[in-house]
Tab-separated table of C-alpha atoms in Angstrom:
chain	number	residue	atom	x	y	z
A	1	MET	CA	26.115	36.098	-1.852
A	2	VAL	CA	27.238	38.804	-4.573
A	3	LEU	CA	30.509	36.531	-5.015
A	4	TYR	CA	28.733	33.052	-5.307
A	5	SER	CA	25.901	34.632	-7.636
A	6	TYR	CA	28.689	35.649	-9.837
A	7	TYR	CA	30.103	32.278	-9.762
A	8	LEU	CA	27.192	30.255	-10.114
A	9	PHE	CA	25.677	32.314	-13.154
A	10	ASN	CA	29.200	32.452	-14.847
A	11	VAL	CA	29.047	36.304	-14.972
A	12	MET	CA	32.772	36.748	-14.850
A	13	PRO	CA	35.575	34.421	-15.407
A	14	VAL	CA	36.326	32.474	-12.357
A	15	GLY	CA	40.172	33.518	-12.335
A	16	ALA	CA	38.872	37.013	-11.743
A	17	LEU	CA	36.288	36.352	-9.506
A	18	ALA	CA	38.900	34.554	-7.130
A	19	PHE	CA	40.526	37.815	-6.682
A	20	ILE	CA	37.498	39.805	-5.568
A	21	PHE	CA	38.128	38.598	-2.164
A	22	ILE	CA	41.797	39.639	-2.090
A	23	ALA	CA	40.980	42.837	-3.540
A	24	PHE	CA	37.650	43.954	-1.658
A	25	MET	CA	37.665	42.370	1.746
A	26	PRO	CA	40.616	44.534	3.043
A	27	LEU	CA	39.029	47.628	0.991
A	28	LEU	CA	35.762	47.503	2.349
A	29	GLY	CA	37.150	47.009	5.797
A	30	ILE	CA	35.724	43.304	6.521
A	31	MET	CA	38.838	41.501	6.834
A	32	ASP	CA	42.652	43.142	6.817
A	33	SER	CA	44.930	41.688	4.516
A	34	LYS	CA	47.173	39.166	6.559
A	35	ALA	CA	43.895	37.394	7.381
A	36	VAL	CA	42.790	37.122	3.903
A	37	SER	CA	46.197	36.352	2.508
A	38	LYS	CA	46.506	33.571	5.461
A	39	SER	CA	43.220	32.083	4.480
A	40	TYR	CA	44.350	31.528	0.663
A	41	TYR	CA	47.154	29.204	2.099
A	42	ALA	CA	45.182	26.524	3.830
A	43	ASP	CA	46.395	22.878	4.140
A	44	ILE	CA	43.492	21.594	1.547
A	45	ILE	CA	44.796	24.227	-0.903
A	46	PHE	CA	48.209	22.564	-0.806
A	47	THR	CA	46.510	19.038	-0.512
A	48	THR	CA	44.785	19.540	-3.870
A	49	TYR	CA	47.809	20.876	-5.617
A	50	GLY	CA	49.548	17.842	-4.725
A	51	SER	CA	46.959	15.587	-5.906
A	52	ILE	CA	46.824	17.523	-9.437
A	53	PHE	CA	50.415	17.245	-9.837
A	54	MET	CA	50.215	13.522	-9.209
A	55	GLY	CA	47.373	13.248	-11.886
A	56	LEU	CA	49.899	15.132	-14.295
A	57	MET	CA	52.374	12.956	-13.684
A	58	MET	CA	50.302	9.935	-14.726
A	59	ASP	CA	49.729	11.623	-17.988
A	60	ALA	CA	53.273	12.550	-18.430
A	61	SER	CA	54.260	8.498	-17.893
A	62	LYS	CA	51.477	7.421	-19.876
A	63	LEU	CA	50.248	5.660	-16.614
A	64	SER	CA	46.570	6.789	-17.100
A	65	ASP	CA	46.521	5.640	-20.554
A	66	ARG	CA	47.829	2.105	-19.629
A	67	LEU	CA	45.118	1.855	-16.778
A	68	ALA	CA	42.237	3.164	-19.368
A	69	MET	CA	43.188	0.188	-21.336
A	70	MET	CA	42.817	-2.241	-18.737
A	71	VAL	CA	39.423	-0.459	-17.709
A	72	ILE	CA	38.078	-0.630	-21.104
A	73	SER	CA	39.142	-4.596	-21.450
A	74	GLY	CA	37.423	-5.307	-18.601
A	75	CYS	CA	34.203	-3.174	-18.442
A	76	GLY	CA	33.867	-2.559	-22.263
A	77	THR	CA	31.863	0.791	-23.489
A	78	ASN	CA	28.741	0.601	-21.778
A	79	ILE	CA	28.492	3.837	-20.182
A	80	ARG	CA	26.575	2.776	-17.476
A	81	MET	CA	28.924	0.113	-16.307
A	82	LEU	CA	31.620	2.294	-16.633
A	83	GLN	CA	29.710	4.703	-14.230
A	84	LEU	CA	29.290	1.617	-11.599
A	85	PHE	CA	32.962	0.922	-12.096
A	86	PHE	CA	34.289	4.682	-11.193
A	87	MET	CA	31.699	4.851	-8.630
A	88	ILE	CA	32.725	1.522	-6.734
A	89	MET	CA	36.537	2.198	-7.275
A	90	THR	CA	36.376	5.611	-6.041
A	91	ALA	CA	34.404	5.376	-3.060
A	92	SER	CA	36.281	2.392	-1.931
A	93	SER	CA	39.641	3.893	-2.436
A	94	SER	CA	38.435	7.246	-0.473
A	95	LEU	CA	37.392	5.389	2.260
A	96	PHE	CA	41.087	4.094	3.150
A	97	PHE	CA	42.916	7.011	1.254
A	98	CYS	CA	42.799	10.801	0.670
A	99	SER	CA	39.634	11.462	-1.331
A	100	THR	CA	41.292	14.371	-3.194
A	101	PHE	CA	44.089	12.131	-3.912
A	102	MET	CA	41.970	9.269	-5.006
A	103	CYS	CA	39.756	11.501	-7.007
A	104	ALA	CA	42.350	13.123	-9.110
A	105	PHE	CA	43.939	9.414	-9.412
A	106	TRP	CA	40.602	8.001	-10.931
A	107	MET	CA	39.884	11.278	-12.973
A	108	LYS	CA	42.902	10.885	-14.875
A	109	VAL	CA	41.941	7.124	-15.902
A	110	ALA	CA	38.693	8.319	-16.852
A	111	GLN	CA	39.832	11.001	-18.941
A	112	ALA	CA	42.238	8.702	-20.805
A	113	MET	CA	39.384	6.383	-21.136
A	114	LEU	CA	36.977	8.933	-22.859
A	115	LYS	CA	39.813	10.073	-25.016
A	116	GLU	CA	39.841	6.686	-26.512
A	117	PHE	CA	36.269	6.653	-27.000
A	118	ALA	CA	36.496	10.042	-28.955
A	119	ASN	CA	39.496	8.961	-31.095
A	120	ALA	CA	37.826	5.689	-32.168
A	121	GLY	CA	34.694	7.858	-33.060
A	122	ILE	CA	32.391	6.024	-30.717
A	123	LEU	CA	31.561	8.893	-28.396
A	124	LYS	CA	31.317	12.613	-28.487
A	125	ILE	CA	33.244	14.004	-25.559
A	126	VAL	CA	33.000	17.748	-26.315
A	127	THR	CA	30.226	20.120	-27.304
A	128	ASP	CA	30.096	22.801	-29.906
A	129	GLU	CA	28.971	25.508	-27.775
A	130	GLU	CA	31.191	28.495	-27.731
A	131	ALA	CA	33.232	28.883	-24.440
A	132	TYR	CA	32.445	31.994	-22.339
A	133	GLU	CA	35.932	32.382	-22.017
A	134	ARG	CA	38.840	32.817	-25.130
A	135	GLN	CA	40.923	29.860	-25.335
A	136	SER	CA	39.282	27.779	-22.589
A	137	PRO	CA	38.866	24.064	-23.300
A	138	PRO	CA	35.661	23.175	-24.914
A	139	TYR	CA	32.515	22.158	-22.760
A	140	PRO	CA	31.971	18.417	-22.217
A	141	THR	CA	29.179	16.625	-23.329
A	142	LYS	CA	26.363	15.126	-20.632
A	143	PRO	CA	27.885	11.857	-20.683
A	144	VAL	CA	31.323	12.833	-19.957
A	145	ILE	CA	29.600	15.073	-17.295
A	146	GLY	CA	28.101	12.081	-15.930
A	147	ILE	CA	31.215	10.201	-15.572
A	148	TYR	CA	32.923	13.216	-13.892
A	149	LEU	CA	30.327	14.046	-11.361
A	150	THR	CA	30.296	10.390	-10.348
A	151	ILE	CA	33.883	10.226	-9.517
A	152	ALA	CA	33.481	13.434	-7.420
A	153	TYR	CA	30.681	12.702	-5.593
A	154	SER	CA	31.912	9.166	-4.943
A	155	ALA	CA	34.991	10.455	-3.605
A	156	THR	CA	33.196	12.794	-0.856
A	157	LEU	CA	30.718	9.483	0.048
A	158	GLY	CA	33.805	7.230	0.575
A	159	ALA	CA	35.515	9.963	2.855
A	160	MET	CA	32.142	10.280	4.769
A	161	ALA	CA	32.503	6.873	6.038
A	162	SER	CA	36.058	6.797	6.672
A	163	PRO	CA	36.932	7.354	10.585
A	164	PHE	CA	40.390	8.345	9.463
A	165	GLN	CA	40.058	10.678	6.704
A	166	ASP	CA	39.131	14.136	6.425
A	167	PRO	CA	36.747	15.568	7.477
A	168	ASN	CA	36.177	12.761	10.115
A	169	SER	CA	39.699	13.033	11.401
A	170	SER	CA	39.140	17.072	11.880
A	171	ILE	CA	35.674	16.346	13.828
A	172	VAL	CA	37.294	13.917	15.851
A	173	TYR	CA	40.298	16.097	16.745
A	174	ALA	CA	38.027	19.227	17.448
A	175	LEU	CA	35.512	17.478	19.480
A	176	LYS	CA	37.613	15.007	21.448
A	177	SER	CA	38.313	17.583	24.331
A	178	THR	CA	34.607	17.817	24.985
A	179	MET	CA	33.170	14.271	24.373
A	180	THR	CA	34.256	10.695	23.212
A	181	VAL	CA	34.133	9.789	19.705
A	182	LYS	CA	34.647	6.327	18.621
A	183	ASN	CA	36.013	5.508	15.231
A	184	SER	CA	34.113	2.122	14.782
A	185	GLY	CA	31.111	4.062	15.758
A	186	ILE	CA	31.674	6.676	12.869
A	187	LEU	CA	31.696	4.072	10.543
A	188	ALA	CA	28.585	2.497	11.621
A	189	LEU	CA	26.879	5.601	11.372
A	190	PHE	CA	27.697	6.740	7.925
A	191	LEU	CA	27.690	3.134	6.213
A	192	ALA	CA	24.149	3.220	5.437
A	193	PRO	CA	24.147	6.859	4.394
A	194	MET	CA	27.198	6.366	1.970
A	195	ILE	CA	25.224	3.356	0.519
A	196	GLY	CA	22.182	5.479	0.234
A	197	GLY	CA	23.911	8.340	-1.351
A	198	LEU	CA	25.525	6.160	-4.217
A	199	VAL	CA	22.590	4.637	-5.155
A	200	VAL	CA	20.582	7.870	-5.234
A	201	ILE	CA	23.890	9.488	-7.176
A	202	ALA	CA	23.498	6.420	-9.720
A	203	ILE	CA	20.147	6.823	-10.272
A	204	TRP	CA	20.138	10.645	-10.542
A	205	ILE	CA	23.190	11.056	-12.885
A	206	ASN	CA	21.358	8.560	-14.960
A	207	ILE	CA	18.505	10.607	-15.451
A	208	ILE	CA	20.025	14.193	-16.234
A	209	PHE	CA	23.370	12.972	-17.826
A	210	LEU	CA	23.084	9.409	-19.207
A	211	GLY	CA	19.904	8.965	-20.955
A	212	LEU	CA	17.993	6.894	-18.752
A	213	PHE	CA	14.753	7.623	-20.292
A	214	PRO	CA	14.096	7.168	-24.297
A	215	GLY	CA	15.786	10.023	-26.435
A	216	THR	CA	18.496	10.946	-28.846
A	217	LEU	CA	20.993	10.549	-25.730
A	218	LYS	CA	19.939	7.076	-24.876
A	219	ASN	CA	20.408	6.008	-28.684
A	220	GLU	CA	23.866	7.173	-28.676
A	221	LEU	CA	25.056	5.620	-25.525
A	222	ARG	CA	23.456	1.998	-27.085
A	223	GLU	CA	25.493	2.804	-30.034
A	224	THR	CA	28.519	3.128	-27.926
A	225	ALA	CA	28.067	0.080	-25.834
A	226	ALA	CA	27.538	-2.112	-29.075
A	227	ALA	CA	31.210	-0.801	-30.200
A	228	LYS	CA	32.451	-3.021	-27.191
A	229	ASN	CA	34.261	-5.621	-29.404
A	230	SER	CA	35.589	-3.401	-31.771
A	231	MET	CA	36.942	-1.107	-28.800
A	232	ILE	CA	38.531	-3.956	-27.273
A	233	GLU	CA	40.526	-5.242	-30.171
A	234	ALA	CA	41.892	-1.586	-30.512
A	235	MET	CA	42.838	-1.344	-27.056
A	236	ALA	CA	44.919	-4.811	-27.465
A	237	ASP	CA	46.355	-3.312	-30.636
A	238	LYS	CA	47.317	-0.070	-28.961
A	239	LYS	CA	49.011	-2.229	-26.001
A	240	LYS	CA	50.860	-4.044	-28.593
A	241	GLN	CA	52.288	-0.546	-29.747
A	242	MET	CA	53.077	0.876	-26.494
A	243	GLY	CA	55.140	-2.339	-25.507
A	244	LYS	CA	56.313	-3.199	-22.206
A	245	TRP	CA	55.745	-0.730	-19.133
A	246	SER	CA	58.449	1.925	-19.188
A	247	ILE	CA	60.652	2.834	-16.373
A	248	HIS	CA	59.014	6.227	-16.127
A	249	CYS	CA	55.749	4.382	-15.825
A	250	ILE	CA	56.512	1.905	-13.309
A	251	LEU	CA	58.214	4.654	-11.142
A	252	ALA	CA	55.113	6.722	-11.510
A	253	LEU	CA	53.182	3.787	-10.000
A	254	PHE	CA	55.251	3.169	-7.251
A	255	PHE	CA	55.244	6.729	-6.206
A	256	ILE	CA	51.768	6.865	-6.165
A	257	PHE	CA	51.403	3.766	-4.034
A	258	LEU	CA	54.139	5.273	-1.796
A	259	THR	CA	52.229	8.494	-1.294
A	260	MET	CA	48.938	6.355	-0.350
A	261	VAL	CA	50.883	4.613	2.233
A	262	LEU	CA	52.185	7.737	3.810
A	263	LEU	CA	48.826	9.084	3.862
A	264	VAL	CA	46.849	6.260	5.390
A	265	LEU	CA	49.613	6.079	8.025
A	266	ARG	CA	49.873	9.436	8.780
A	267	ASP	CA	47.303	9.448	11.615
A	268	PRO	CA	44.797	6.603	11.015
A	269	GLN	CA	43.324	6.896	14.347
A	270	LEU	CA	42.713	2.922	14.596
A	271	TRP	CA	43.948	2.166	17.759
A	272	ASP	CA	44.155	4.097	20.988
A	273	SER	CA	47.925	3.303	21.174
A	274	TRP	CA	49.154	3.686	17.878
A	275	HIS	CA	48.492	6.991	15.860
A	276	GLY	CA	50.606	6.916	12.934
A	277	TRP	CA	54.101	8.362	12.259
A	278	ASN	CA	52.390	11.930	12.832
A	279	SER	CA	52.488	11.213	16.431
A	280	ASN	CA	56.067	10.693	16.409
A	281	ILE	CA	57.121	14.129	15.123
A	282	HIS	CA	56.985	16.956	17.706
A	283	GLY	CA	56.624	20.456	17.444
A	284	ALA	CA	53.820	20.431	14.818
A	285	GLU	CA	50.954	19.219	13.482
A	286	ASN	CA	51.296	17.601	9.837
A	287	TYR	CA	48.273	17.348	8.035
A	288	SER	CA	47.522	15.767	4.611
A	289	SER	CA	49.558	18.398	2.649
A	290	VAL	CA	52.443	17.248	4.075
A	291	PRO	CA	53.046	13.776	2.566
A	292	VAL	CA	51.091	14.797	-0.538
A	293	ILE	CA	53.594	18.058	-1.091
A	294	LEU	CA	56.743	15.686	0.083
A	295	MET	CA	56.154	13.137	-2.890
A	296	CYS	CA	55.417	15.929	-5.209
A	297	ILE	CA	58.895	17.004	-4.571
A	298	VAL	CA	60.178	13.994	-5.700
A	299	TYR	CA	57.971	13.656	-8.612
A	300	ILE	CA	59.362	16.917	-9.972
A	301	ALA	CA	63.130	16.101	-8.830
A	302	VAL	CA	63.865	12.667	-9.780
A	303	PRO	CA	64.517	12.092	-13.305
A	304	ALA	CA	62.722	9.061	-14.854
A	305	ASN	CA	64.448	8.649	-18.196
A	306	TYR	CA	68.290	8.636	-18.797
A	307	MET	CA	69.536	8.304	-15.402
A	308	PHE	CA	67.369	5.354	-14.187
A	309	CYS	CA	67.619	3.563	-17.098
A	310	ARG	CA	71.278	3.864	-17.637
A	311	TYR	CA	72.728	3.620	-14.021
A	312	TYR	CA	69.958	2.109	-12.066
A	313	CYS	CA	68.259	-0.280	-14.226
A	314	CYS	CA	71.239	-1.573	-16.362
A	315	GLN	CA	69.018	-0.818	-19.521
A	316	ARG	CA	69.809	1.345	-22.398
A	317	PRO	CA	67.473	4.246	-22.553
A	318	GLU	CA	65.091	4.712	-25.562
A	319	LYS	CA	66.325	8.253	-25.727
A	320	GLU	CA	69.816	9.427	-24.748
A	321	GLY	CA	70.677	12.850	-23.611
A	322	ILE	CA	68.432	14.964	-21.364
A	323	THR	CA	67.198	13.644	-18.075
A	324	PRO	CA	63.835	14.758	-17.535
A	325	SER	CA	61.740	14.731	-14.352
A	326	MET	CA	58.548	12.361	-13.686
A	327	VAL	CA	56.412	15.438	-14.540
A	328	GLY	CA	57.937	18.487	-15.931
A	329	TRP	CA	57.244	22.491	-14.873
A	330	LYS	CA	55.965	23.274	-18.358
A	331	LEU	CA	53.248	20.425	-18.056
A	332	LEU	CA	52.431	21.682	-14.508
A	333	ASN	CA	51.829	25.153	-15.400
A	334	GLN	CA	49.634	24.544	-18.557
A	335	SER	CA	47.317	21.583	-17.078
A	336	THR	CA	47.002	22.944	-13.471
A	337	PRO	CA	43.659	24.692	-12.971
A	338	TRP	CA	44.935	27.781	-11.411
A	339	ALA	CA	41.778	29.642	-11.588
A	340	GLU	CA	39.258	27.049	-10.028
A	341	MET	CA	42.241	26.632	-7.546
A	342	LEU	CA	41.970	30.203	-6.718
A	343	MET	CA	38.524	29.870	-6.317
A	344	LEU	CA	38.745	27.084	-3.689
A	345	ALA	CA	40.841	29.640	-1.871
A	346	SER	CA	38.277	32.254	-1.973
A	347	ALA	CA	35.739	29.650	-0.640
A	348	ASN	CA	38.266	29.133	2.254
A	349	CYS	CA	38.631	32.747	2.666
A	350	ALA	CA	34.555	33.166	2.535
A	351	MET	CA	34.501	30.833	5.719
A	352	ALA	CA	37.277	32.666	7.299
A	353	ALA	CA	35.372	36.006	6.918
A	354	TYR	CA	32.371	34.049	8.501
A	355	GLN	CA	34.238	33.768	11.510
A	356	ASN	CA	36.287	36.895	11.507
A	357	THR	CA	33.555	39.439	11.216
A	358	LYS	CA	31.334	37.759	13.946
A	359	LEU	CA	28.780	37.056	11.544
A	360	ILE	CA	28.732	33.213	13.004
A	361	ASN	CA	27.846	34.558	16.437
A	362	VAL	CA	24.682	36.354	15.017
A	363	ILE	CA	23.630	33.327	13.380
A	364	ASN	CA	24.398	31.062	16.452
A	365	ASP	CA	23.093	33.657	19.043
A	366	ALA	CA	19.761	33.750	16.835
A	367	ILE	CA	19.326	29.848	17.609
A	368	VAL	CA	20.105	30.205	21.087
A	369	ARG	CA	17.456	32.539	21.395
A	370	LYS	CA	15.015	30.440	19.992
A	371	ARG	CA	15.660	27.867	22.600
A	372	TYR	CA	15.051	24.819	20.066
A	373	SER	CA	14.584	21.341	21.504
A	374	LYS	CA	16.910	18.626	21.007
A	375	SER	CA	14.688	17.380	18.208
A	376	SER	CA	14.525	20.446	16.405
A	377	CYS	CA	18.088	21.069	16.554
A	378	LEU	CA	18.425	17.928	14.767
A	379	PHE	CA	16.962	19.665	11.710
A	380	ILE	CA	18.465	23.092	12.584
A	381	GLY	CA	22.005	21.801	12.717
A	382	SER	CA	21.718	19.498	9.668
A	383	LEU	CA	20.151	22.475	7.754
A	384	LEU	CA	23.058	25.197	8.480
A	385	ALA	CA	25.683	22.586	8.067
A	386	THR	CA	24.606	21.651	4.741
A	387	TYR	CA	24.504	25.250	3.633
A	388	LEU	CA	27.771	26.434	4.779
A	389	THR	CA	29.524	22.970	3.562
A	390	ASN	CA	28.235	23.773	-0.142
A	391	LEU	CA	29.610	26.973	0.287
A	392	SER	CA	33.337	26.049	1.389
A	393	PRO	CA	34.840	22.782	1.816
A	394	ALA	CA	34.078	20.711	5.100
A	395	THR	CA	37.507	20.873	6.614
A	396	SER	CA	37.155	24.655	6.267
A	397	VAL	CA	33.777	24.667	7.889
A	398	ILE	CA	35.232	22.547	10.932
A	399	ARG	CA	37.955	24.852	11.453
A	400	TYR	CA	36.106	27.949	11.654
A	401	THR	CA	32.622	27.157	13.175
A	402	LEU	CA	32.437	24.067	14.870
A	403	GLN	CA	33.738	25.326	18.327
A	404	SER	CA	31.185	28.450	17.908
A	405	VAL	CA	28.579	26.129	17.558
A	406	ALA	CA	29.563	24.079	20.288
A	407	ASN	CA	29.508	27.000	22.479
A	408	ALA	CA	25.818	27.825	21.425
A	409	GLU	CA	24.985	24.416	22.202
A	410	LYS	CA	26.214	24.837	25.734
A	411	SER	CA	24.015	27.972	26.062
A	412	MET	CA	21.099	26.420	24.859
A	413	LYS	CA	21.374	23.433	27.710
A	414	ILE	CA	19.594	20.746	25.638
A	415	GLY	CA	21.842	17.958	26.351
A	416	LYS	CA	25.182	16.683	25.106
A	417	GLY	CA	25.677	17.058	21.425
A	418	GLY	CA	22.198	18.300	20.592
A	419	LEU	CA	23.464	20.678	18.250
A	420	ILE	CA	26.642	19.791	17.393
A	421	VAL	CA	26.319	16.336	16.737
A	422	PRO	CA	23.893	16.860	13.993
A	423	TYR	CA	26.049	19.719	12.588
A	424	ALA	CA	29.096	17.609	12.726
A	425	THR	CA	27.505	14.605	10.673
A	426	ALA	CA	25.990	16.917	8.079
A	427	ILE	CA	29.237	18.712	6.966
A	428	HIS	CA	29.795	15.684	4.504
A	429	ASN	CA	26.963	16.904	2.521
A	430	GLN	CA	28.788	18.691	-0.053
A	431	PHE	CA	27.742	18.448	-3.636
A	432	MET	CA	26.430	21.650	-4.771
A	433	LEU	CA	29.097	23.377	-6.370
A	434	PRO	CA	32.926	23.031	-7.651
A	435	VAL	CA	34.033	24.737	-4.428
A	436	SER	CA	32.134	22.649	-1.919
A	437	THR	CA	35.042	20.114	-1.651
A	438	SER	CA	38.372	19.798	-3.396
A	439	SER	CA	37.315	16.787	-5.158
A	440	ASN	CA	34.530	18.706	-7.134
A	441	THR	CA	37.469	21.361	-7.909
A	442	ILE	CA	39.465	19.098	-9.429
A	443	ILE	CA	36.816	17.859	-11.409
A	444	SER	CA	35.575	21.233	-12.335
A	445	GLY	CA	39.273	22.417	-13.180
A	446	TRP	CA	40.177	19.375	-15.566
A	447	GLY	CA	36.699	18.311	-16.772
A	448	ASN	CA	35.715	22.117	-17.470
A	449	VAL	CA	32.448	21.063	-15.792
A	450	ARG	CA	30.553	24.543	-14.797
A	451	PRO	CA	29.233	25.507	-11.683
A	452	PHE	CA	25.453	25.398	-12.703
A	453	GLU	CA	26.114	21.976	-13.863
A	454	PHE	CA	27.355	20.924	-10.613
A	455	MET	CA	24.371	22.271	-8.855
A	456	LEU	CA	22.074	20.472	-11.404
A	457	GLY	CA	23.750	17.196	-10.528
A	458	GLY	CA	24.011	17.984	-6.811
A	459	VAL	CA	20.575	19.189	-5.779
A	460	VAL	CA	18.750	15.910	-5.472
A	461	PRO	CA	21.875	14.141	-3.462
A	462	THR	CA	22.051	17.188	-1.325
A	463	VAL	CA	18.200	16.827	-0.265
A	464	PHE	CA	18.533	12.897	-0.005
A	465	MET	CA	21.780	13.092	1.980
A	466	MET	CA	20.370	15.618	4.342
A	467	ILE	CA	17.772	13.213	5.196
A	468	PHE	CA	19.982	10.148	5.177
A	469	ILE	CA	22.265	11.397	7.539
A	470	ALA	CA	20.007	13.305	9.948
A	471	LEU	CA	18.131	9.971	9.995
A	472	SER	CA	21.104	7.919	10.903
A	473	THR	CA	22.125	10.463	13.501
A	474	TYR	CA	19.141	10.360	15.077
A	475	LEU	CA	18.901	6.536	15.327
A	476	ILE	CA	22.529	5.460	16.051
A	477	GLY	CA	24.381	8.920	16.757
A	478	GLY	CA	25.135	7.641	20.274
A	479	THR	CA	27.758	5.066	18.852
A	480	ALA	CA	29.890	7.359	17.377
A	481	PHE	CA	29.376	10.328	19.891
A	482	ILE	CA	29.015	8.838	23.004
A	483	GLY	CA	26.311	10.417	25.333
A	484	TYR	CA	24.331	11.731	22.586
């Protein structure tokens, strides 16, 4: 709690704070250094790194600029229309593909779009507030925060309704030995909460960040919307200046689509007779980080300019000489949010400590002693999971706590799934902090959105989603978790 209090109130730099667990957990005798080190190298960390590298490749190839021009040409400059666009596109794509990967993709498109708005002088995207850390990027304005949080939360909601994306795939894998879980039932269970969550997020972000009510902010955004025609003309001129799609840009888009295909076919769990290419590889379980990092090696290794133009495309390169990669190490080093990534690893370590120190047994034993009824466990399980998954990513919560909660349920003898089902479904309720999910971490790192702004944007969605998910679990939980 000390760690998260420092984090939330910005007491010290995030990068330094992230090292507190590494230094003090072994010194205080809470966890040994080996366990701490292993927790800093979780699958979710490498999936997030790979997604970040993909986004930086979009910048290096100017793919994000070209896609931003398309968005502006189609949606104009109305900030609420743009919020709706990013919400629908992020949620729908995260339903089929890795939400972390899709969050990074749409975040880069949004950043390129907002940069064009700033260059045109129709929207201020950074504040004049002095940054807490020296040489850190300026803080974003409220409308920019609103767009960024929309993308982060929509990615989480899209993955929530997906039967084959994490954290649902991890839940199915963890529970399949004790109960039957139907993939179609997962979609039915979470579809209504997902739609309700999108509506709540759209309204709440409009209220606090996008000037829904009369005031200075609403007047500024009205002027931004009025500049639609001039902005579209500017984008048409820029499109002519940029010319045809370069080989670099085409390759970037091709590799992104290839990575998405590898991710969705890894372990889709759509049919009992076929579980994707992962089931054909024996000896080790391959998580989502495997195809993402594999493609990142290609991003970094493939020369995108001279060699492909000269020898593979039979075209004269625009600039002869060196053969740069799709994305260079210098850009990766400068633009990767290392501090936020370390903080995400610390959040994973916090959940490992929750298990390693047996604190989880203290909490679960207290629930067992109370002998709660099945209806009470619907509330208890939802509340506990919501608390934990806002402190650490859902996949970490599942990995370190799900089996212990299942054991507690057996001791209570309240019926099949009485505690574990509401606990597992509420794990999706992760909106309050940048470390609540890897999508939030990417948004925080690239957008410089501070923890208290996540708290402000996520508090209302968290309350509503806890109600929506618990209600849906009570009504149709048995369609996904047979026998509940």
